[in-house]
Amino acid sequence: MTLARKSLTIGIASALALAGLGAVLAEGDGKSGGGSAVPIDASGSFEVSGVDVDVKGKDADAARYGGWRLAQRKGWEMLSRKLTGKPSTMSDSALDSLVTGIVVEKEQIGPTRYIARLSVLFDRNKAGGILGVSVAVNQSPPMLIVPLEYSGGAGLVFERETAWARAWNRFKSGGSTVDYVRVQGNGPDSMLLNAGQVLRRGRNWWRSVLDQYGAADVLIAEVQLRREYPGGPIIGIFSATHGPDRRKIADFALRVDNGDSLDTLMDAGVQRLDKAYQQALALGQLGTDRLLATRPPGAKAEEKPSDEATEAATPTPEPSVAAGTAISVQFDTPNVGSVNAGEAALRGIPGVRSAVTSSLALGGISVMRVSYDGQIASLHAQLEARGWSVQEGPGVLRIRRAGGGGGAQPAPTPQATEAPNGG
């Protein structure tokens, strides 16, 4: 959750006491970078980044309060210009109800002065309604994103925590047209998704891995880090590939001048790769491999020669009860209550034998394993009849409450610079 800084979350209660704003995520400077293993802000809020403020006050708290107020007003005007081409103004009290968060990109706090660069998050549905713009986003089938980092010659995915994996979890993906399935990196993740796995091309193995995470296909986001000397400039060579065969989508290089700006480099790389994947999706280049989408038929039972005497002596067994179709269902889980509510909603559908969350991501997208007496299309229809918005992939359903689509998200301005060719 940083741009060249260590993650620092300010609780909602203290933020309300300080600024009277909505939920606030603030982040301070640091060297090591930080971040939660849980992907943040999957809600798809409108984001306006690069809002510069310079405010004076009677003390540090008053100056910071005034800075955040000013950021709300400037951010709203910037968002209005971007979406409608015209500026728009609102009162501070009205903006308080629209702002869902403020992200501190960098800040300097003095005794009576506050200088900062901020990002402002606006509720997508409320802001879209006021500005008269559509907030719906048609997304791709669920795509498993694998963040592969090469540093010092060693490739890492989830074998241990990396700055590249943290950057993808910081990325606010709700406004993207690509439906990313992001992994926390705990439990069996480091065994299923590692630097060796990305070299595999076998569809059977990849199909098994994708089914574990409720994804239809895989995207591999790679970065190679080159440091000129400890604490000095860092060059990141980024590439975006798709599928087990790693079909190249894009590649580029970015550079920062010192080691303290590693997170800046990573965040800028994530933004560029997301744009590349969205462009590829629009051009039809992210189609699911037909071999990944195909499930092999079950082995047929061997026929044995009948023996009339044996048949007469042996009672005919009763037919066994079918185990049901196994379906992965992805659903949004902003809190613990949403997990229980999602499971209860599925269990209440006729034909559902069981519904158990197999991959939990509070604040992101969890995966539920559902056993259903019927075809996936039938479950799809029943969910839509109960007010869910449903996307279907091979053995996978992605469900949202109707009307909960993400909004178009303005891309933050990267602070990293393009590396010269051959750098």
Short mmCIF file of C-alpha atoms in Angstrom, two decimals:
data_model
loop_
_atom_site.label_atom_id
_atom_site.label_comp_id
_atom_site.label_asym_id
_atom_site.label_seq_id
_atom_site.Cartn_x
_atom_site.Cartn_y
_atom_site.Cartn_z
CA MET A 1 0.00 0.00 0.00
CA THR A 2 2.84 2.36 -0.64
CA LEU A 3 4.54 4.47 -3.27
CA ALA A 4 8.15 4.34 -2.05
CA ARG A 5 7.02 4.14 1.53
CA LYS A 6 6.22 1.83 4.40
CA SER A 7 2.60 0.83 4.87
CA LEU A 8 0.84 2.53 7.77
CA THR A 9 -2.91 2.19 8.23
CA ILE A 10 -4.79 4.76 10.28
CA GLY A 11 -7.93 3.36 11.88
CA ILE A 12 -11.28 4.71 10.78
CA ALA A 13 -12.17 6.01 14.21
CA SER A 14 -9.04 8.11 14.59
CA ALA A 15 -9.34 9.33 11.00
CA LEU A 16 -12.90 10.48 11.63
CA ALA A 17 -11.78 12.30 14.76
CA LEU A 18 -8.99 14.01 12.88
CA ALA A 19 -10.61 14.97 9.60
CA GLY A 20 -14.27 14.01 9.63
CA LEU A 21 -13.70 12.04 6.41
CA GLY A 22 -14.62 8.54 5.37
CA ALA A 23 -12.37 5.51 5.80
CA VAL A 24 -8.79 6.72 5.37
CA LEU A 25 -5.73 4.73 4.38
CA ALA A 26 -2.56 6.74 5.10
CA GLU A 27 0.97 5.69 4.32
CA GLY A 28 4.29 7.13 5.41
CA ASP A 29 7.80 7.05 4.02
CA GLY A 30 10.02 4.06 4.51
CA LYS A 31 12.74 1.96 2.97
CA SER A 32 11.69 -1.62 3.23
CA GLY A 33 8.16 -1.31 1.89
CA GLY A 34 5.34 -3.14 3.47
CA GLY A 35 1.92 -4.39 2.76
CA SER A 36 -0.73 -6.85 3.62
CA ALA A 37 -0.89 -10.26 2.06
CA VAL A 38 -4.59 -9.57 1.48
CA PRO A 39 -5.44 -7.64 -1.73
CA ILE A 40 -6.90 -4.22 -0.87
CA ASP A 41 -9.76 -2.16 -2.26
CA ALA A 42 -11.49 -4.63 -4.54
CA SER A 43 -14.55 -2.37 -4.46
CA GLY A 44 -13.64 -0.52 -7.66
CA SER A 45 -13.82 3.01 -6.25
CA PHE A 46 -13.04 5.89 -8.58
CA GLU A 47 -9.44 6.89 -7.80
CA VAL A 48 -7.88 10.29 -8.45
CA SER A 49 -4.14 10.22 -7.84
CA GLY A 50 -1.45 12.89 -7.83
CA VAL A 51 -3.45 15.51 -5.89
CA ASP A 52 -0.89 18.01 -4.55
CA VAL A 53 -1.72 20.12 -1.49
CA ASP A 54 0.22 22.75 0.45
CA VAL A 55 -1.75 24.09 3.43
CA LYS A 56 -0.93 26.13 6.53
CA GLY A 57 -2.80 25.95 9.85
CA LYS A 58 -2.55 26.92 13.48
CA ASP A 59 -0.97 23.53 14.26
CA ALA A 60 0.01 20.30 12.50
CA ASP A 61 -3.40 18.64 12.88
CA ALA A 62 -5.27 21.67 11.57
CA ALA A 63 -2.94 21.91 8.57
CA ARG A 64 -3.41 18.22 7.78
CA TYR A 65 -7.18 18.53 8.16
CA GLY A 66 -7.17 21.45 5.75
CA GLY A 67 -4.95 19.51 3.33
CA TRP A 68 -7.32 16.55 3.19
CA ARG A 69 -10.32 18.86 2.76
CA LEU A 70 -8.58 20.61 -0.12
CA ALA A 71 -7.62 17.23 -1.65
CA GLN A 72 -11.28 16.18 -1.65
CA ARG A 73 -12.32 19.31 -3.54
CA LYS A 74 -9.45 19.16 -6.03
CA GLY A 75 -9.93 15.41 -6.53
CA TRP A 76 -13.63 15.81 -7.26
CA GLU A 77 -12.93 18.50 -9.85
CA MET A 78 -10.27 16.32 -11.50
CA LEU A 79 -12.62 13.31 -11.55
CA SER A 80 -15.42 15.38 -13.07
CA ARG A 81 -13.13 16.72 -15.81
CA LYS A 82 -11.90 13.23 -16.62
CA LEU A 83 -15.34 11.59 -16.83
CA THR A 84 -17.48 14.42 -18.21
CA GLY A 85 -15.03 16.98 -19.61
CA LYS A 86 -16.48 19.66 -17.31
CA PRO A 87 -15.50 20.80 -13.81
CA SER A 88 -17.92 20.23 -10.95
CA THR A 89 -17.96 21.57 -7.39
CA MET A 90 -19.66 20.27 -4.24
CA SER A 91 -19.80 21.24 -0.59
CA ASP A 92 -17.41 19.64 1.90
CA SER A 93 -20.28 17.89 3.69
CA ALA A 94 -21.49 16.32 0.40
CA LEU A 95 -17.96 15.24 -0.48
CA ASP A 96 -17.60 13.58 2.94
CA SER A 97 -20.37 11.17 1.95
CA LEU A 98 -18.67 10.37 -1.37
CA VAL A 99 -15.05 9.90 -0.25
CA THR A 100 -14.27 6.29 0.69
CA GLY A 101 -10.57 6.79 1.38
CA ILE A 102 -7.47 8.94 1.06
CA VAL A 103 -4.11 7.37 0.20
CA VAL A 104 -0.98 9.30 1.13
CA GLU A 105 1.55 8.95 -1.67
CA LYS A 106 4.03 11.15 0.18
CA GLU A 107 3.72 13.84 2.82
CA GLN A 108 5.73 16.36 4.87
CA ILE A 109 4.24 17.52 8.16
CA GLY A 110 5.54 20.65 9.89
CA PRO A 111 4.41 22.48 13.05
CA THR A 112 1.96 24.63 11.05
CA ARG A 113 2.26 23.35 7.47
CA TYR A 114 1.20 20.25 5.54
CA ILE A 115 2.63 19.40 2.10
CA ALA A 116 1.54 16.16 0.48
CA ARG A 117 0.67 14.28 -2.67
CA LEU A 118 -2.55 12.31 -2.13
CA SER A 119 -4.90 9.94 -3.92
CA VAL A 120 -8.62 10.32 -3.26
CA LEU A 121 -11.09 7.42 -3.58
CA PHE A 122 -14.75 8.16 -4.38
CA ASP A 123 -17.70 5.79 -4.04
CA ARG A 124 -18.26 4.60 -7.60
CA ASN A 125 -22.05 4.26 -7.50
CA LYS A 126 -22.73 7.61 -5.80
CA ALA A 127 -20.18 9.52 -7.88
CA GLY A 128 -21.38 7.91 -11.11
CA GLY A 129 -24.98 8.82 -10.31
CA ILE A 130 -24.11 12.46 -9.59
CA LEU A 131 -21.95 12.84 -12.71
CA GLY A 132 -24.38 10.88 -14.88
CA VAL A 133 -21.86 8.31 -16.11
CA SER A 134 -22.08 4.54 -16.29
CA VAL A 135 -20.24 2.66 -13.55
CA ALA A 136 -20.60 -0.83 -15.05
CA VAL A 137 -17.46 -2.68 -16.14
CA ASN A 138 -17.59 -5.79 -18.32
CA GLN A 139 -14.78 -7.95 -17.03
CA SER A 140 -12.84 -10.88 -18.41
CA PRO A 141 -13.20 -14.43 -17.14
CA PRO A 142 -11.32 -14.86 -13.81
CA MET A 143 -7.57 -14.75 -14.49
CA LEU A 144 -5.03 -16.04 -11.95
CA ILE A 145 -2.21 -13.48 -11.68
CA VAL A 146 1.22 -14.95 -10.86
CA PRO A 147 3.78 -12.28 -9.78
CA LEU A 148 7.23 -13.65 -10.72
CA GLU A 149 10.24 -11.67 -9.48
CA TYR A 150 13.88 -12.26 -10.44
CA SER A 151 16.34 -10.59 -8.09
CA GLY A 152 19.97 -11.59 -7.74
CA GLY A 153 19.43 -14.34 -10.31
CA ALA A 154 16.81 -16.18 -8.24
CA GLY A 155 13.16 -16.45 -9.30
CA LEU A 156 10.49 -16.12 -6.61
CA VAL A 157 6.70 -16.15 -6.62
CA PHE A 158 5.38 -17.10 -3.18
CA GLU A 159 8.40 -19.03 -1.86
CA ARG A 160 8.94 -15.97 0.32
CA GLU A 161 7.43 -12.48 0.45
CA THR A 162 8.55 -10.18 -2.38
CA ALA A 163 8.09 -6.51 -3.18
CA TRP A 164 6.47 -7.52 -6.48
CA ALA A 165 3.78 -9.65 -4.82
CA ARG A 166 3.07 -6.82 -2.34
CA ALA A 167 2.69 -4.37 -5.22
CA TRP A 168 0.02 -6.55 -6.86
CA ASN A 169 -1.85 -6.81 -3.57
CA ARG A 170 -1.71 -3.02 -3.19
CA PHE A 171 -3.13 -2.54 -6.67
CA LYS A 172 -6.77 -1.42 -6.65
CA SER A 173 -8.17 -3.68 -9.35
CA GLY A 174 -11.89 -2.96 -9.08
CA GLY A 175 -11.90 -0.59 -12.08
CA SER A 176 -9.93 -2.91 -14.36
CA THR A 177 -11.62 -4.88 -17.12
CA VAL A 178 -9.44 -7.85 -16.19
CA ASP A 179 -10.88 -9.94 -13.34
CA TYR A 180 -7.67 -10.75 -11.45
CA VAL A 181 -7.60 -13.66 -9.01
CA ARG A 182 -4.92 -12.63 -6.51
CA VAL A 183 -3.37 -15.07 -4.07
CA GLN A 184 -2.37 -14.37 -0.47
CA GLY A 185 0.74 -16.57 -0.70
CA ASN A 186 0.11 -18.64 2.41
CA GLY A 187 -0.72 -22.32 3.00
CA PRO A 188 -0.12 -24.44 -0.11
CA ASP A 189 0.28 -21.40 -2.39
CA SER A 190 4.09 -21.53 -2.30
CA MET A 191 3.99 -25.15 -3.48
CA LEU A 192 1.37 -24.75 -6.20
CA LEU A 193 2.63 -21.42 -7.53
CA ASN A 194 6.39 -21.10 -7.66
CA ALA A 195 9.14 -20.20 -10.10
CA GLY A 196 9.22 -23.78 -11.38
CA GLN A 197 5.47 -23.94 -12.01
CA VAL A 198 5.52 -21.03 -14.47
CA LEU A 199 7.81 -23.06 -16.74
CA ARG A 200 5.29 -25.92 -17.01
CA ARG A 201 3.16 -26.22 -20.14
CA GLY A 202 1.13 -29.31 -19.27
CA ARG A 203 -2.54 -28.38 -19.44
CA ASN A 204 -3.68 -31.10 -17.05
CA TRP A 205 -1.48 -29.77 -14.25
CA TRP A 206 -2.38 -26.15 -14.93
CA ARG A 207 -6.07 -27.06 -15.03
CA SER A 208 -5.77 -28.62 -11.58
CA VAL A 209 -4.02 -25.53 -10.21
CA LEU A 210 -6.52 -23.12 -11.75
CA ASP A 211 -9.44 -25.11 -10.34
CA GLN A 212 -7.97 -24.67 -6.85
CA TYR A 213 -8.28 -20.89 -7.20
CA GLY A 214 -11.46 -20.72 -9.26
CA ALA A 215 -9.70 -19.23 -12.30
CA ALA A 216 -10.20 -19.86 -16.01
CA ASP A 217 -6.69 -18.93 -17.20
CA VAL A 218 -3.33 -17.64 -15.97
CA LEU A 219 -1.45 -14.37 -16.42
CA ILE A 220 2.23 -14.26 -15.49
CA ALA A 221 3.56 -10.82 -14.56
CA GLU A 222 7.37 -10.90 -14.45
CA VAL A 223 9.94 -8.38 -13.29
CA GLN A 224 13.73 -8.67 -13.37
CA LEU A 225 15.50 -6.30 -10.99
CA ARG A 226 18.98 -4.97 -11.72
CA ARG A 227 20.77 -2.89 -9.08
CA GLU A 228 23.80 -0.85 -10.04
CA TYR A 229 25.08 -0.85 -6.44
CA PRO A 230 23.53 -1.23 -2.96
CA GLY A 231 21.14 1.64 -2.32
CA GLY A 232 21.70 2.99 -5.83
CA PRO A 233 19.60 3.06 -9.02
CA ILE A 234 17.33 0.12 -9.77
CA ILE A 235 16.15 -0.92 -13.22
CA GLY A 236 13.08 -3.12 -13.52
CA ILE A 237 12.50 -5.06 -16.74
CA PHE A 238 8.81 -5.96 -16.82
CA SER A 239 6.97 -8.41 -19.04
CA ALA A 240 3.34 -9.53 -19.28
CA THR A 241 2.53 -13.00 -20.58
CA HIS A 242 -0.62 -15.06 -20.91
CA GLY A 243 -1.36 -18.77 -20.57
CA PRO A 244 0.81 -21.82 -19.92
CA ASP A 245 2.74 -21.13 -23.14
CA ARG A 246 3.51 -17.62 -21.85
CA ARG A 247 2.40 -15.73 -24.95
CA LYS A 248 3.95 -12.27 -24.67
CA ILE A 249 1.58 -9.34 -24.24
CA ALA A 250 4.04 -6.52 -23.47
CA ASP A 251 7.48 -5.73 -22.08
CA PHE A 252 9.20 -2.51 -21.00
CA ALA A 253 11.80 -1.16 -18.56
CA LEU A 254 11.50 1.42 -15.78
CA ARG A 255 14.20 2.99 -13.63
CA VAL A 256 14.38 4.72 -10.23
CA ASP A 257 17.38 6.58 -8.91
CA ASN A 258 17.75 4.99 -5.47
CA GLY A 259 16.92 1.86 -3.55
CA ASP A 260 14.39 3.66 -1.34
CA SER A 261 12.10 4.00 -4.37
CA LEU A 262 11.69 0.26 -5.02
CA ASP A 263 7.97 0.35 -4.21
CA THR A 264 7.51 3.31 -6.57
CA LEU A 265 9.08 1.22 -9.32
CA MET A 266 6.87 -1.78 -8.56
CA ASP A 267 3.63 0.22 -8.38
CA ALA A 268 4.37 1.94 -11.69
CA GLY A 269 5.10 -1.46 -13.24
CA VAL A 270 1.79 -2.91 -12.03
CA GLN A 271 -0.11 0.04 -13.53
CA ARG A 272 1.61 -0.40 -16.91
CA LEU A 273 1.07 -4.16 -16.97
CA ASP A 274 -2.61 -3.77 -16.11
CA LYS A 275 -3.02 -1.34 -19.02
CA ALA A 276 -1.31 -3.86 -21.30
CA TYR A 277 -3.60 -6.69 -20.17
CA GLN A 278 -6.69 -4.49 -20.62
CA GLN A 279 -5.61 -3.57 -24.14
CA ALA A 280 -4.98 -7.24 -24.94
CA LEU A 281 -8.43 -8.13 -23.64
CA ALA A 282 -10.02 -5.44 -25.82
CA LEU A 283 -8.17 -6.86 -28.86
CA GLY A 284 -9.33 -10.40 -28.09
CA GLN A 285 -5.87 -11.67 -27.15
CA LEU A 286 -6.81 -13.10 -23.73
CA GLY A 287 -9.01 -15.93 -24.94
CA THR A 288 -8.94 -19.02 -22.74
CA ASP A 289 -6.89 -21.92 -24.09
CA ARG A 290 -9.37 -24.56 -25.29
CA LEU A 291 -7.24 -27.29 -23.71
CA LEU A 292 -7.54 -25.54 -20.35
CA ALA A 293 -11.29 -25.22 -20.80
CA THR A 294 -11.73 -28.89 -21.70
CA ARG A 295 -12.34 -31.36 -18.89
CA PRO A 296 -11.38 -34.96 -19.73
CA PRO A 297 -14.34 -37.36 -19.60
CA GLY A 298 -14.44 -39.83 -16.73
CA ALA A 299 -13.07 -43.27 -17.35
CA LYS A 300 -15.70 -45.72 -18.46
CA ALA A 301 -16.32 -48.75 -16.29
CA GLU A 302 -14.93 -51.95 -17.73
CA GLU A 303 -17.55 -54.38 -18.94
CA LYS A 304 -17.24 -57.87 -17.53
CA PRO A 305 -18.71 -61.01 -19.10
CA SER A 306 -22.00 -61.87 -17.48
CA ASP A 307 -22.43 -65.09 -15.61
CA GLU A 308 -26.09 -66.07 -15.35
CA ALA A 309 -25.51 -68.29 -12.33
CA THR A 310 -23.66 -65.55 -10.49
CA GLU A 311 -26.31 -62.98 -11.41
CA ALA A 312 -29.04 -65.18 -10.08
CA ALA A 313 -27.25 -65.71 -6.76
CA THR A 314 -26.11 -62.11 -6.26
CA PRO A 315 -28.73 -59.46 -5.40
CA THR A 316 -28.73 -56.40 -7.59
CA PRO A 317 -27.17 -53.50 -5.65
CA GLU A 318 -29.12 -50.30 -5.31
CA PRO A 319 -27.81 -47.44 -7.44
CA SER A 320 -25.39 -45.16 -5.52
CA VAL A 321 -26.21 -41.54 -4.96
CA ALA A 322 -24.31 -39.21 -7.27
CA ALA A 323 -21.69 -37.10 -5.58
CA GLY A 324 -22.82 -33.93 -7.40
CA THR A 325 -20.98 -31.54 -9.69
CA ALA A 326 -18.03 -29.70 -8.12
CA ILE A 327 -18.15 -25.99 -8.97
CA SER A 328 -15.88 -23.15 -7.85
CA VAL A 329 -17.76 -19.98 -6.97
CA GLN A 330 -15.90 -16.68 -6.54
CA PHE A 331 -17.56 -14.02 -4.40
CA ASP A 332 -16.62 -10.71 -2.77
CA THR A 333 -15.78 -10.93 0.95
CA PRO A 334 -15.17 -7.47 2.44
CA ASN A 335 -15.67 -8.86 5.96
CA VAL A 336 -16.35 -12.07 7.91
CA GLY A 337 -20.10 -11.59 7.75
CA SER A 338 -20.04 -11.63 3.96
CA VAL A 339 -18.36 -15.05 4.02
CA ASN A 340 -21.14 -16.58 6.11
CA ALA A 341 -23.80 -14.77 4.08
CA GLY A 342 -22.36 -16.06 0.80
CA GLU A 343 -22.24 -19.65 2.00
CA ALA A 344 -25.77 -19.41 3.38
CA ALA A 345 -27.07 -18.01 0.09
CA LEU A 346 -25.61 -20.92 -1.88
CA ARG A 347 -26.80 -23.55 0.59
CA GLY A 348 -30.33 -22.22 0.27
CA ILE A 349 -30.47 -23.06 -3.45
CA PRO A 350 -32.25 -26.35 -4.28
CA GLY A 351 -29.78 -28.99 -5.44
CA VAL A 352 -26.76 -27.60 -3.57
CA ARG A 353 -25.34 -30.36 -1.37
CA SER A 354 -22.58 -28.32 0.24
CA ALA A 355 -20.93 -24.90 -0.01
CA VAL A 356 -17.62 -24.40 1.80
CA THR A 357 -15.12 -21.54 1.43
CA SER A 358 -11.84 -23.11 0.30
CA SER A 359 -9.80 -19.94 -0.26
CA LEU A 360 -10.49 -16.99 2.05
CA ALA A 361 -9.44 -13.42 1.18
CA LEU A 362 -11.04 -10.88 3.51
CA GLY A 363 -11.19 -7.56 1.70
CA GLY A 364 -10.88 -9.32 -1.66
CA ILE A 365 -12.37 -12.24 -3.58
CA SER A 366 -12.78 -15.63 -1.90
CA VAL A 367 -13.48 -18.99 -3.51
CA MET A 368 -16.23 -21.38 -2.43
CA ARG A 369 -16.34 -25.08 -3.38
CA VAL A 370 -19.92 -26.04 -4.16
CA SER A 371 -21.32 -29.54 -4.71
CA TYR A 372 -24.43 -29.26 -6.90
CA ASP A 373 -26.87 -31.87 -8.26
CA GLY A 374 -27.04 -30.55 -11.79
CA GLN A 375 -25.13 -28.70 -14.47
CA ILE A 376 -23.30 -25.43 -13.92
CA ALA A 377 -25.73 -23.66 -16.28
CA SER A 378 -28.62 -24.61 -14.00
CA LEU A 379 -26.87 -23.13 -10.94
CA HIS A 380 -26.06 -20.04 -13.02
CA ALA A 381 -29.76 -19.57 -13.81
CA GLN A 382 -30.85 -20.08 -10.20
CA LEU A 383 -28.36 -17.52 -8.93
CA GLU A 384 -29.50 -14.92 -11.46
CA ALA A 385 -33.10 -15.58 -10.48
CA ARG A 386 -32.14 -14.67 -6.90
CA GLY A 387 -30.69 -11.31 -7.89
CA TRP A 388 -27.01 -12.19 -8.39
CA SER A 389 -24.89 -10.95 -11.28
CA VAL A 390 -23.12 -14.06 -12.61
CA GLN A 391 -20.17 -14.64 -14.95
CA GLU A 392 -19.47 -18.21 -16.05
CA GLY A 393 -16.18 -19.86 -16.91
CA PRO A 394 -15.13 -23.52 -17.25
CA GLY A 395 -16.27 -25.01 -13.94
CA VAL A 396 -16.25 -21.56 -12.34
CA LEU A 397 -18.87 -18.96 -11.47
CA ARG A 398 -18.08 -15.37 -10.44
CA ILE A 399 -21.01 -13.87 -8.52
CA ARG A 400 -21.76 -10.34 -7.35
CA ARG A 401 -24.87 -8.71 -6.04
CA ALA A 402 -26.69 -7.08 -8.97
CA GLY A 403 -25.67 -3.44 -9.40
CA GLY A 404 -22.25 -3.92 -7.75
CA GLY A 405 -20.13 -3.42 -10.86
CA GLY A 406 -16.82 -1.55 -10.63
CA GLY A 407 -16.21 1.92 -11.93
CA ALA A 408 -13.66 3.15 -14.40
CA GLN A 409 -10.53 3.90 -12.42
CA PRO A 410 -8.16 6.74 -13.36
CA ALA A 411 -4.60 5.43 -13.51
CA PRO A 412 -2.12 6.99 -11.03
CA THR A 413 0.76 8.93 -12.53
CA PRO A 414 3.89 6.73 -12.19
CA GLN A 415 6.83 8.34 -10.45
CA ALA A 416 9.29 5.94 -12.03
CA THR A 417 10.96 7.00 -15.28
CA GLU A 418 11.46 5.05 -18.46
CA ALA A 419 14.80 3.30 -18.53
CA PRO A 420 16.95 4.05 -21.60
CA ASN A 421 17.14 1.30 -24.18
CA GLY A 422 19.63 -1.30 -23.27
CA GLY A 423 19.75 -0.08 -19.62
#
